Tab-separated table of C-alpha atoms in Angstrom:
chain	number	residue	atom	x	y	z
A	30	MET	CA	8.099	-16.168	14.046
A	31	GLN	CA	6.010	-17.645	11.229
A	32	SER	CA	5.334	-21.291	10.439
A	33	GLU	CA	7.183	-22.609	7.389
A	34	GLU	CA	3.887	-22.764	5.560
A	35	MET	CA	3.186	-19.108	6.262
A	36	THR	CA	6.686	-18.078	5.169
A	37	ARG	CA	6.092	-19.886	1.879
A	38	CYS	CA	2.691	-18.249	1.470
A	39	ILE	CA	4.152	-14.761	2.009
A	40	GLU	CA	6.673	-15.586	-0.737
A	41	SER	CA	3.931	-16.794	-3.116
A	42	CYS	CA	1.884	-13.652	-2.467
A	43	LEU	CA	4.789	-11.297	-3.079
A	44	ALA	CA	5.855	-13.256	-6.185
A	45	CYS	CA	2.328	-12.987	-7.583
A	46	TYR	CA	2.133	-9.280	-6.669
A	47	LYS	CA	5.391	-8.646	-8.537
A	48	THR	CA	4.334	-10.618	-11.596
A	49	CYS	CA	0.834	-9.116	-11.899
A	50	LEU	CA	1.925	-5.513	-11.401
A	51	SER	CA	4.993	-5.783	-13.597
A	52	MET	CA	3.203	-7.628	-16.433
A	53	ALA	CA	0.249	-5.205	-16.409
A	54	MET	CA	2.588	-2.203	-16.567
A	55	ASN	CA	5.240	-3.540	-18.922
A	56	HIS	CA	3.593	-6.262	-21.007
A	57	CYS	CA	-0.140	-5.480	-21.223
A	58	LEU	CA	0.285	-1.737	-21.852
A	59	LYS	CA	2.809	-2.498	-24.611
A	60	MET	CA	0.705	-5.213	-26.273
A	61	GLY	CA	-2.529	-3.177	-26.150
A	62	GLY	CA	-5.741	-4.657	-27.638
A	63	LYS	CA	-7.416	-7.213	-25.402
A	64	HIS	CA	-4.520	-6.842	-22.913
A	65	VAL	CA	-5.935	-3.438	-21.928
A	66	GLU	CA	-9.608	-4.468	-21.852
A	67	ALA	CA	-10.981	-2.796	-18.702
A	68	ALA	CA	-12.189	-6.040	-17.082
A	69	HIS	CA	-8.864	-7.837	-17.611
A	70	PHE	CA	-6.669	-4.944	-16.576
A	71	LYS	CA	-8.697	-4.149	-13.447
A	72	LEU	CA	-8.517	-7.793	-12.423
A	73	MET	CA	-4.718	-7.733	-12.777
A	74	MET	CA	-4.524	-4.611	-10.598
A	75	ALA	CA	-6.948	-5.995	-7.999
A	76	CYS	CA	-4.953	-9.246	-7.905
A	77	ALA	CA	-1.666	-7.368	-7.357
A	78	GLU	CA	-3.225	-5.321	-4.539
A	79	MET	CA	-4.843	-8.314	-2.838
A	80	CYS	CA	-1.592	-10.314	-2.905
A	81	ARG	CA	0.247	-7.326	-1.419
A	82	THR	CA	-2.339	-6.996	1.353
A	83	SER	CA	-2.460	-10.702	2.060
A	84	ALA	CA	1.324	-10.774	2.555
A	85	HIS	CA	1.011	-7.684	4.776
A	86	PHE	CA	-1.541	-9.391	7.048
A	87	MET	CA	0.672	-12.467	7.465
A	88	LEU	CA	3.660	-10.225	8.263
A	89	ILE	CA	1.623	-8.335	10.885
A	90	GLY	CA	0.764	-11.725	12.350
A	91	THR	CA	-2.958	-11.107	12.722
A	92	PRO	CA	-5.453	-14.014	12.731
A	93	HIS	CA	-7.441	-12.079	10.096
A	94	HIS	CA	-4.889	-13.311	7.536
A	95	LYS	CA	-7.184	-16.305	7.063
A	96	HIS	CA	-9.811	-14.042	5.506
A	97	THR	CA	-7.420	-12.080	3.316
A	98	CYS	CA	-5.828	-15.362	2.177
A	99	ARG	CA	-9.264	-16.748	1.268
A	100	GLU	CA	-10.085	-13.677	-0.822
A	101	CYS	CA	-6.594	-13.745	-2.327
A	102	ALA	CA	-7.040	-17.361	-3.429
A	103	GLU	CA	-10.323	-16.432	-5.084
A	104	ILE	CA	-8.966	-13.436	-7.003
A	105	CYS	CA	-5.810	-15.303	-8.058
A	106	THR	CA	-7.877	-18.195	-9.424
A	107	GLU	CA	-10.009	-15.773	-11.413
A	108	CYS	CA	-6.957	-13.865	-12.653
A	109	ALA	CA	-5.234	-17.090	-13.781
A	110	LYS	CA	-8.304	-18.032	-15.835
A	111	ASP	CA	-8.590	-14.594	-17.395
A	112	CYS	CA	-4.874	-14.541	-18.275
A	113	GLU	CA	-5.329	-17.912	-19.999
A	114	ARG	CA	-8.250	-16.505	-21.993
A	115	ILE	CA	-6.199	-13.450	-23.049
A	116	GLY	CA	-3.193	-15.599	-23.930
A	117	ASP	CA	0.513	-14.752	-23.907
A	118	MET	CA	0.389	-14.408	-20.112
A	119	ASP	CA	1.930	-17.739	-19.010
A	120	GLU	CA	4.141	-16.221	-16.327
A	121	CYS	CA	1.103	-14.617	-14.709
A	122	VAL	CA	-0.996	-17.789	-14.942
A	123	THR	CA	1.733	-19.737	-13.135
A	124	ALA	CA	2.247	-17.150	-10.376
A	125	CYS	CA	-1.514	-16.793	-9.779
A	126	ARG	CA	-2.061	-20.572	-9.592
A	127	ALA	CA	0.825	-21.041	-7.146
A	128	CYS	CA	-0.428	-18.188	-4.962
A	129	ALA	CA	-4.029	-19.444	-5.022
A	130	GLU	CA	-2.917	-22.903	-3.894
A	131	SER	CA	-0.741	-21.527	-1.120
A	132	CYS	CA	-3.417	-19.098	0.122
A	133	GLN	CA	-6.071	-21.821	0.060
A	134	LYS	CA	-4.042	-23.784	2.618
A	135	MET	CA	-3.596	-20.760	4.883
A	136	ALA	CA	-7.307	-19.920	4.721
A	137	ALA	CA	-8.384	-23.381	5.832
B	24	MET	CA	-1.655	15.864	16.421
B	25	GLN	CA	-0.841	17.391	13.032
B	26	SER	CA	-0.530	21.059	12.089
B	27	GLU	CA	-3.464	22.425	10.087
B	28	GLU	CA	-1.201	22.636	7.069
B	29	MET	CA	-0.289	18.962	7.349
B	30	THR	CA	-3.919	17.931	7.775
B	31	ARG	CA	-4.723	19.815	4.553
B	32	CYS	CA	-1.783	18.202	2.763
B	33	ILE	CA	-2.913	14.704	3.792
B	34	GLU	CA	-6.335	15.573	2.330
B	35	SER	CA	-4.799	16.832	-0.943
B	36	CYS	CA	-2.666	13.696	-1.242
B	37	LEU	CA	-5.590	11.329	-0.654
B	38	ALA	CA	-7.818	13.346	-3.019
B	39	CYS	CA	-5.165	13.113	-5.746
B	40	TYR	CA	-4.626	9.395	-5.051
B	41	LYS	CA	-8.379	8.780	-5.447
B	42	THR	CA	-8.644	10.814	-8.634
B	43	CYS	CA	-5.571	9.350	-10.360
B	44	LEU	CA	-6.387	5.733	-9.530
B	45	SER	CA	-10.069	6.023	-10.274
B	46	MET	CA	-9.579	7.920	-13.565
B	47	ALA	CA	-6.891	5.512	-14.777
B	48	MET	CA	-9.087	2.505	-14.038
B	49	ASN	CA	-12.473	3.877	-15.077
B	50	HIS	CA	-11.805	6.638	-17.604
B	51	CYS	CA	-8.486	5.867	-19.344
B	52	LEU	CA	-9.147	2.132	-19.800
B	53	LYS	CA	-12.577	2.927	-21.282
B	54	MET	CA	-11.312	5.672	-23.611
B	55	GLY	CA	-8.323	3.665	-24.849
B	56	GLY	CA	-5.998	5.179	-27.507
B	57	LYS	CA	-3.544	7.699	-26.080
B	58	HIS	CA	-5.181	7.268	-22.639
B	59	VAL	CA	-3.505	3.850	-22.381
B	60	GLU	CA	-0.119	4.901	-23.793
B	61	ALA	CA	2.413	3.187	-21.509
B	62	ALA	CA	4.193	6.410	-20.452
B	63	HIS	CA	0.956	8.197	-19.543
B	64	PHE	CA	-0.642	5.278	-17.767
B	65	LYS	CA	2.481	4.435	-15.750
B	66	LEU	CA	2.748	8.064	-14.673
B	67	MET	CA	-0.868	7.990	-13.455
B	68	MET	CA	-0.165	4.829	-11.435
B	69	ALA	CA	3.109	6.185	-10.027
B	70	CYS	CA	1.339	9.421	-9.078
B	71	ALA	CA	-1.449	7.528	-7.269
B	72	GLU	CA	1.103	5.435	-5.361
B	73	MET	CA	3.295	8.397	-4.414
B	74	CYS	CA	0.298	10.383	-3.118
B	75	ARG	CA	-0.781	7.371	-1.065
B	76	THR	CA	2.706	6.986	0.397
B	77	SER	CA	3.129	10.677	1.063
B	78	ALA	CA	-0.123	10.736	3.068
B	79	HIS	CA	1.050	7.597	4.913
B	80	PHE	CA	4.313	9.277	5.965
B	81	MET	CA	2.474	12.325	7.317
B	82	LEU	CA	0.065	10.058	9.218
B	83	ILE	CA	2.986	8.133	10.745
B	84	GLY	CA	4.373	11.503	11.795
B	85	THR	CA	7.931	10.888	10.605
B	86	PRO	CA	10.221	13.792	9.646
B	87	HIS	CA	10.951	11.915	6.398
B	88	HIS	CA	7.593	13.173	5.130
B	89	LYS	CA	9.498	16.191	3.797
B	90	HIS	CA	11.253	13.972	1.288
B	91	THR	CA	8.181	12.046	0.223
B	92	CYS	CA	6.266	15.338	-0.116
B	93	ARG	CA	9.047	16.758	-2.315
B	94	GLU	CA	8.929	13.735	-4.619
B	95	CYS	CA	5.131	13.810	-4.568
B	96	ALA	CA	5.113	17.465	-5.687
B	97	GLU	CA	7.428	16.562	-8.563
B	98	ILE	CA	5.390	13.605	-9.817
B	99	CYS	CA	2.085	15.471	-9.454
B	100	THR	CA	3.419	18.402	-11.492
B	101	GLU	CA	4.554	16.018	-14.223
B	102	CYS	CA	1.255	14.120	-14.132
B	103	ALA	CA	-0.765	17.371	-14.404
B	104	LYS	CA	1.210	18.349	-17.528
B	105	ASP	CA	0.813	14.942	-19.125
B	106	CYS	CA	-2.932	14.888	-18.415
B	107	GLU	CA	-3.223	18.293	-20.129
B	108	ARG	CA	-1.351	16.921	-23.153
B	109	ILE	CA	-3.671	13.887	-23.345
B	110	GLY	CA	-6.776	16.032	-22.873
B	111	ASP	CA	-10.149	15.171	-21.359
B	112	MET	CA	-8.504	14.780	-17.965
B	113	ASP	CA	-9.437	18.051	-16.261
B	114	GLU	CA	-10.370	16.508	-12.937
B	115	CYS	CA	-6.951	14.876	-12.726
B	116	VAL	CA	-5.115	18.070	-13.732
B	117	THR	CA	-6.861	19.972	-10.927
B	118	ALA	CA	-6.212	17.341	-8.253
B	119	CYS	CA	-2.536	16.981	-9.253
B	120	ARG	CA	-1.936	20.762	-9.233
B	121	ALA	CA	-3.579	21.168	-5.816
B	122	CYS	CA	-1.559	18.286	-4.385
B	123	ALA	CA	1.708	19.557	-5.884
B	124	GLU	CA	1.171	22.987	-4.335
B	125	SER	CA	0.305	21.546	-0.941
B	126	CYS	CA	3.247	19.102	-0.934
B	127	GLN	CA	5.660	21.833	-2.027
B	128	LYS	CA	4.860	23.735	1.170
B	129	MET	CA	5.344	20.664	3.367
B	130	ALA	CA	8.666	19.858	1.692
B	131	ALA	CA	10.110	23.306	2.335
C	27	MET	CA	-18.278	6.800	-11.983
C	28	GLN	CA	-19.236	5.509	-8.534
C	29	SER	CA	-22.647	5.381	-6.906
C	30	GLU	CA	-23.167	7.940	-4.126
C	31	GLU	CA	-23.141	5.114	-1.627
C	32	MET	CA	-19.770	3.891	-2.866
C	33	THR	CA	-18.312	7.395	-2.802
C	34	ARG	CA	-19.402	7.675	0.845
C	35	CYS	CA	-17.931	4.267	1.656
C	36	ILE	CA	-14.564	5.211	0.117
C	37	GLU	CA	-14.608	8.299	2.361
C	38	SER	CA	-15.436	6.244	5.465
C	39	CYS	CA	-12.652	3.774	4.674
C	40	LEU	CA	-10.038	6.486	4.161
C	41	ALA	CA	-11.213	8.353	7.276
C	42	CYS	CA	-10.859	5.157	9.328
C	43	TYR	CA	-7.470	4.390	7.750
C	44	LYS	CA	-6.235	7.879	8.709
C	45	THR	CA	-7.565	7.661	12.263
C	46	CYS	CA	-6.257	4.148	13.008
C	47	LEU	CA	-2.782	4.736	11.576
C	48	SER	CA	-2.381	8.183	13.063
C	49	MET	CA	-3.667	7.197	16.519
C	50	ALA	CA	-1.502	4.061	16.655
C	51	MET	CA	1.596	6.035	15.713
C	52	ASN	CA	0.979	9.245	17.651
C	53	HIS	CA	-1.321	8.338	20.551
C	54	CYS	CA	-0.736	4.651	21.404
C	55	LEU	CA	3.063	4.804	21.161
C	56	LYS	CA	3.094	7.892	23.403
C	57	MET	CA	0.676	6.452	25.989
C	58	GLY	CA	2.424	3.063	26.176
C	59	GLY	CA	1.115	0.401	28.586
C	60	LYS	CA	-1.965	-1.395	27.317
C	61	HIS	CA	-1.972	0.878	24.254
C	62	VAL	CA	1.030	-1.056	22.933
C	63	GLU	CA	-0.209	-4.544	23.871
C	64	ALA	CA	0.650	-6.677	20.843
C	65	ALA	CA	-2.935	-7.832	20.188
C	66	HIS	CA	-4.368	-4.296	20.314
C	67	PHE	CA	-1.630	-2.667	18.270
C	68	LYS	CA	-1.664	-5.356	15.570
C	69	LEU	CA	-5.425	-4.998	15.274
C	70	MET	CA	-5.052	-1.233	14.778
C	71	MET	CA	-2.471	-1.813	12.025
C	72	ALA	CA	-4.543	-4.538	10.357
C	73	CYS	CA	-7.595	-2.268	10.473
C	74	ALA	CA	-5.694	0.631	8.865
C	75	GLU	CA	-4.405	-1.656	6.098
C	76	MET	CA	-7.789	-3.264	5.423
C	77	CYS	CA	-9.516	0.131	5.178
C	78	ARG	CA	-6.826	1.313	2.753
C	79	THR	CA	-7.246	-1.796	0.615
C	80	SER	CA	-11.017	-1.660	0.694
C	81	ALA	CA	-10.972	1.936	-0.582
C	82	HIS	CA	-8.459	0.853	-3.255
C	83	PHE	CA	-10.773	-1.904	-4.523
C	84	MET	CA	-13.715	0.497	-4.808
C	85	LEU	CA	-11.532	3.012	-6.650
C	86	ILE	CA	-10.389	0.309	-9.091
C	87	GLY	CA	-14.053	-0.463	-9.645
C	88	THR	CA	-13.750	-4.225	-9.299
C	89	PRO	CA	-16.743	-6.353	-8.191
C	90	HIS	CA	-14.411	-7.968	-5.615
C	91	HIS	CA	-14.885	-4.841	-3.487
C	92	LYS	CA	-17.857	-6.664	-1.938
C	93	HIS	CA	-15.483	-9.162	-0.345
C	94	THR	CA	-12.939	-6.600	0.836
C	95	CYS	CA	-15.798	-4.475	2.250
C	96	ARG	CA	-17.169	-7.497	4.127
C	97	GLU	CA	-13.782	-8.203	5.708
C	98	CYS	CA	-13.292	-4.493	6.393
C	99	ALA	CA	-16.608	-4.332	8.260
C	100	GLU	CA	-15.545	-7.307	10.366
C	101	ILE	CA	-12.128	-5.908	11.321
C	102	CYS	CA	-13.517	-2.430	12.014
C	103	THR	CA	-16.170	-3.868	14.341
C	104	GLU	CA	-13.503	-5.805	16.222
C	105	CYS	CA	-11.184	-2.776	16.352
C	106	ALA	CA	-13.982	-0.536	17.702
C	107	LYS	CA	-14.647	-3.035	20.518
C	108	ASP	CA	-10.976	-3.349	21.387
C	109	CYS	CA	-10.502	0.432	21.415
C	110	GLU	CA	-13.439	0.689	23.854
C	111	ARG	CA	-11.812	-1.936	26.079
C	112	ILE	CA	-8.480	-0.031	26.047
C	113	GLY	CA	-10.201	3.320	26.661
C	114	ASP	CA	-9.151	6.822	25.684
C	115	MET	CA	-9.639	5.918	22.002
C	116	ASP	CA	-13.022	7.543	21.278
C	117	GLU	CA	-11.998	9.002	17.929
C	118	CYS	CA	-10.975	5.549	16.738
C	119	VAL	CA	-14.151	3.892	18.039
C	120	THR	CA	-16.276	6.407	16.108
C	121	ALA	CA	-14.317	6.076	12.851
C	122	CYS	CA	-14.321	2.251	13.027
C	123	ARG	CA	-18.082	2.086	13.722
C	124	ALA	CA	-18.901	4.458	10.853
C	125	CYS	CA	-16.675	2.507	8.471
C	126	ALA	CA	-18.108	-0.855	9.544
C	127	GLU	CA	-21.647	0.370	8.908
C	128	SER	CA	-20.769	1.791	5.509
C	129	CYS	CA	-18.839	-1.327	4.421
C	130	GLN	CA	-21.641	-3.613	5.600
C	131	LYS	CA	-23.985	-1.937	3.113
C	132	MET	CA	-21.496	-2.251	0.244
C	133	ALA	CA	-20.879	-5.922	1.049
C	134	ALA	CA	-24.557	-6.826	0.911
D	13	MET	CA	11.766	-6.581	-18.491
D	14	GLN	CA	14.047	-5.278	-15.736
D	15	SER	CA	17.843	-5.154	-15.635
D	16	GLU	CA	19.442	-7.761	-13.358
D	17	GLU	CA	20.447	-4.973	-11.013
D	18	MET	CA	16.868	-3.748	-10.744
D	19	THR	CA	15.550	-7.260	-10.145
D	20	ARG	CA	18.035	-7.601	-7.277
D	21	CYS	CA	17.024	-4.213	-5.869
D	22	ILE	CA	13.320	-5.149	-5.922
D	23	GLU	CA	14.262	-8.275	-3.950
D	24	SER	CA	16.296	-6.269	-1.406
D	25	CYS	CA	13.441	-3.795	-0.951
D	26	LEU	CA	10.831	-6.502	-0.405
D	27	ALA	CA	13.172	-8.423	1.926
D	28	CYS	CA	13.707	-5.266	4.005
D	29	TYR	CA	9.963	-4.499	3.966
D	30	LYS	CA	9.216	-8.006	5.264
D	31	THR	CA	11.874	-7.848	7.976
D	32	CYS	CA	10.997	-4.347	9.256
D	33	LEU	CA	7.240	-4.931	9.355
D	34	SER	CA	7.465	-8.414	10.814
D	35	MET	CA	10.053	-7.484	13.470
D	36	ALA	CA	8.147	-4.365	14.526
D	37	MET	CA	4.921	-6.339	14.887
D	38	ASN	CA	6.273	-9.573	16.358
D	39	HIS	CA	9.558	-8.713	18.064
D	40	CYS	CA	9.381	-5.051	19.162
D	41	LEU	CA	5.803	-5.217	20.492
D	42	LYS	CA	6.683	-8.358	22.483
D	43	MET	CA	9.950	-6.948	23.884
D	44	GLY	CA	8.441	-3.573	24.823
D	45	GLY	CA	10.635	-0.946	26.555
D	46	LYS	CA	12.927	0.893	24.156
D	47	HIS	CA	11.672	-1.327	21.320
D	48	VAL	CA	8.399	0.619	21.381
D	49	GLU	CA	9.933	4.096	21.785
D	50	ALA	CA	7.916	6.288	19.407
D	51	ALA	CA	10.940	7.475	17.374
D	52	HIS	CA	12.271	3.942	16.837
D	53	PHE	CA	8.943	2.342	16.068
D	54	LYS	CA	7.889	5.079	13.634
D	55	LEU	CA	11.201	4.737	11.821
D	56	MET	CA	10.638	0.979	11.452
D	57	MET	CA	7.165	1.606	10.006
D	58	ALA	CA	8.378	4.378	7.686
D	59	CYS	CA	11.211	2.113	6.512
D	60	ALA	CA	8.810	-0.759	5.763
D	61	GLU	CA	6.506	1.573	3.798
D	62	MET	CA	9.330	3.201	1.833
D	63	CYS	CA	10.800	-0.180	0.851
D	64	ARG	CA	7.360	-1.334	-0.290
D	65	THR	CA	6.874	1.824	-2.362
D	66	SER	CA	10.353	1.708	-3.823
D	67	ALA	CA	9.774	-1.865	-5.037
D	68	HIS	CA	6.398	-0.750	-6.431
D	69	PHE	CA	8.006	2.044	-8.484
D	70	MET	CA	10.566	-0.348	-9.983
D	71	LEU	CA	7.804	-2.845	-10.822
D	72	ILE	CA	5.783	-0.097	-12.530
D	73	GLY	CA	8.903	0.695	-14.510
D	74	THR	CA	8.791	4.459	-14.013
D	75	PRO	CA	11.986	6.581	-14.193
D	76	HIS	CA	10.904	8.136	-10.857
D	77	HIS	CA	12.183	4.971	-9.166
D	78	LYS	CA	15.552	6.771	-8.932
D	79	HIS	CA	14.035	9.234	-6.463
D	80	THR	CA	12.185	6.651	-4.389
D	81	CYS	CA	15.345	4.499	-4.300
D	82	ARG	CA	17.388	7.494	-3.089
D	83	GLU	CA	14.941	8.160	-0.264
D	84	CYS	CA	14.760	4.438	0.508
D	85	ALA	CA	18.550	4.256	0.852
D	86	GLU	CA	18.448	7.178	3.271
D	87	ILE	CA	15.709	5.754	5.498
D	88	CYS	CA	17.248	2.264	5.500
D	89	THR	CA	20.623	3.663	6.578
D	90	GLU	CA	18.967	5.559	9.418
D	91	CYS	CA	16.890	2.520	10.425
D	92	ALA	CA	19.977	0.267	10.458
D	93	LYS	CA	21.746	2.705	12.816
D	94	ASP	CA	18.749	2.989	15.107
D	95	CYS	CA	18.314	-0.787	15.258
D	96	GLU	CA	21.987	-1.093	16.275
D	97	ARG	CA	21.423	1.476	19.035
D	98	ILE	CA	18.363	-0.434	20.330
D	99	GLY	CA	20.168	-3.778	20.120
D	100	ASP	CA	18.796	-7.277	19.589
D	101	MET	CA	17.750	-6.300	16.048
D	102	ASP	CA	20.529	-7.880	13.971
D	103	GLU	CA	18.230	-9.275	11.315
D	104	CYS	CA	16.825	-5.811	10.703
D	105	VAL	CA	20.252	-4.164	10.622
D	106	THR	CA	21.400	-6.627	7.955
D	107	ALA	CA	18.288	-6.259	5.783
D	108	CYS	CA	18.377	-2.430	6.005
D	109	ARG	CA	22.088	-2.264	5.111
D	110	ALA	CA	21.659	-4.577	2.112
D	111	CYS	CA	18.668	-2.587	0.885
D	112	ALA	CA	20.433	0.766	1.342
D	113	GLU	CA	23.391	-0.443	-0.705
D	114	SER	CA	21.209	-1.809	-3.469
D	115	CYS	CA	19.009	1.328	-3.628
D	116	GLN	CA	22.059	3.599	-3.657
D	117	LYS	CA	23.162	1.971	-6.913
D	118	MET	CA	19.734	2.348	-8.499
D	119	ALA	CA	19.515	5.999	-7.445
D	120	ALA	CA	22.823	6.926	-9.075
């Protein structure tokens, strides 16, 4: 149904969605301080939503997935950088980088 | 397509979804303190998601909407109470109460 | 919290989401024939999802809403054209056009 | 963050979401006939959405996941049966059964 590359990208998107949502809700809210800065927290939530949507578009099998993948790569890259700045967010940095790389290929 | 009552319930669900998500992201994160307590914030996010899903089920037109409406009424009632406890969340209390009442009828 | 223009755009997105999802599920599936052509039906589902996500980004209050609004305008324009081609989809054409116009302004 | 059992249930929910959405969009629409019967197709879409939401609730880490998992188990069981009736949907039957079993445990 999907190319191998698309199957991998769906996995990367859902992995990043899981990590961003779960870390925001269970790590950031517990840590407090800079972890709940509005700009950081909103970016985490936007990243989770975009990854979820990007996976959804690839599962639908619509050619518009190229555009959602491009936007997903952009948000993930920004989220990875912001998680590095905040610190103590290694799992999220890794998931965002992997998803950005995978989405970049699909967007091309 | 839908009964008048269902059309109204879809509206209540989407209104509550908008209010919960928007207040969590733009009011609670700015206020900080008890507004970003994990239990309160998670409840706001769960309420937003359940309202969104409940509307989705009614739009699909599946008989399972009765079950999602029942759960939606329960979460909204809990969220209204918690927003009252936190204070300064009147808009959310009102939207949650209206949605709970509307969903209760659809679940019956 | 939001500008008036953004509040209107959130409304247009959710109105288009409701119309696309509900018509696909309750009109297209009943009519059959060209209404369930894969390309048309997928476009309806992608349009519903993009509108939902675009509203979500504006509710979060993230600057990335400009990108999701741009993509939303593009899909809605395409969906409006395809619904005209299929015929008997006036409600969807109107909702998609209104949403495309509103999102175009937010994307600028 | 999550128990092992919950981590497995999140995986089952997302696997079932992927299978239901992707098969509806890429298998059922292509096959046509009974595959696009309104009742069957709506059930597939409701199942995909419920699995997605159920995973979301577990990722948020809200105690309400018990209720969404209960409803998810119910829809998945019904979807598995309907996919057996339609035939040629083995992948979906398997994913729905696995998800129902996993959600049943979480709902207890």
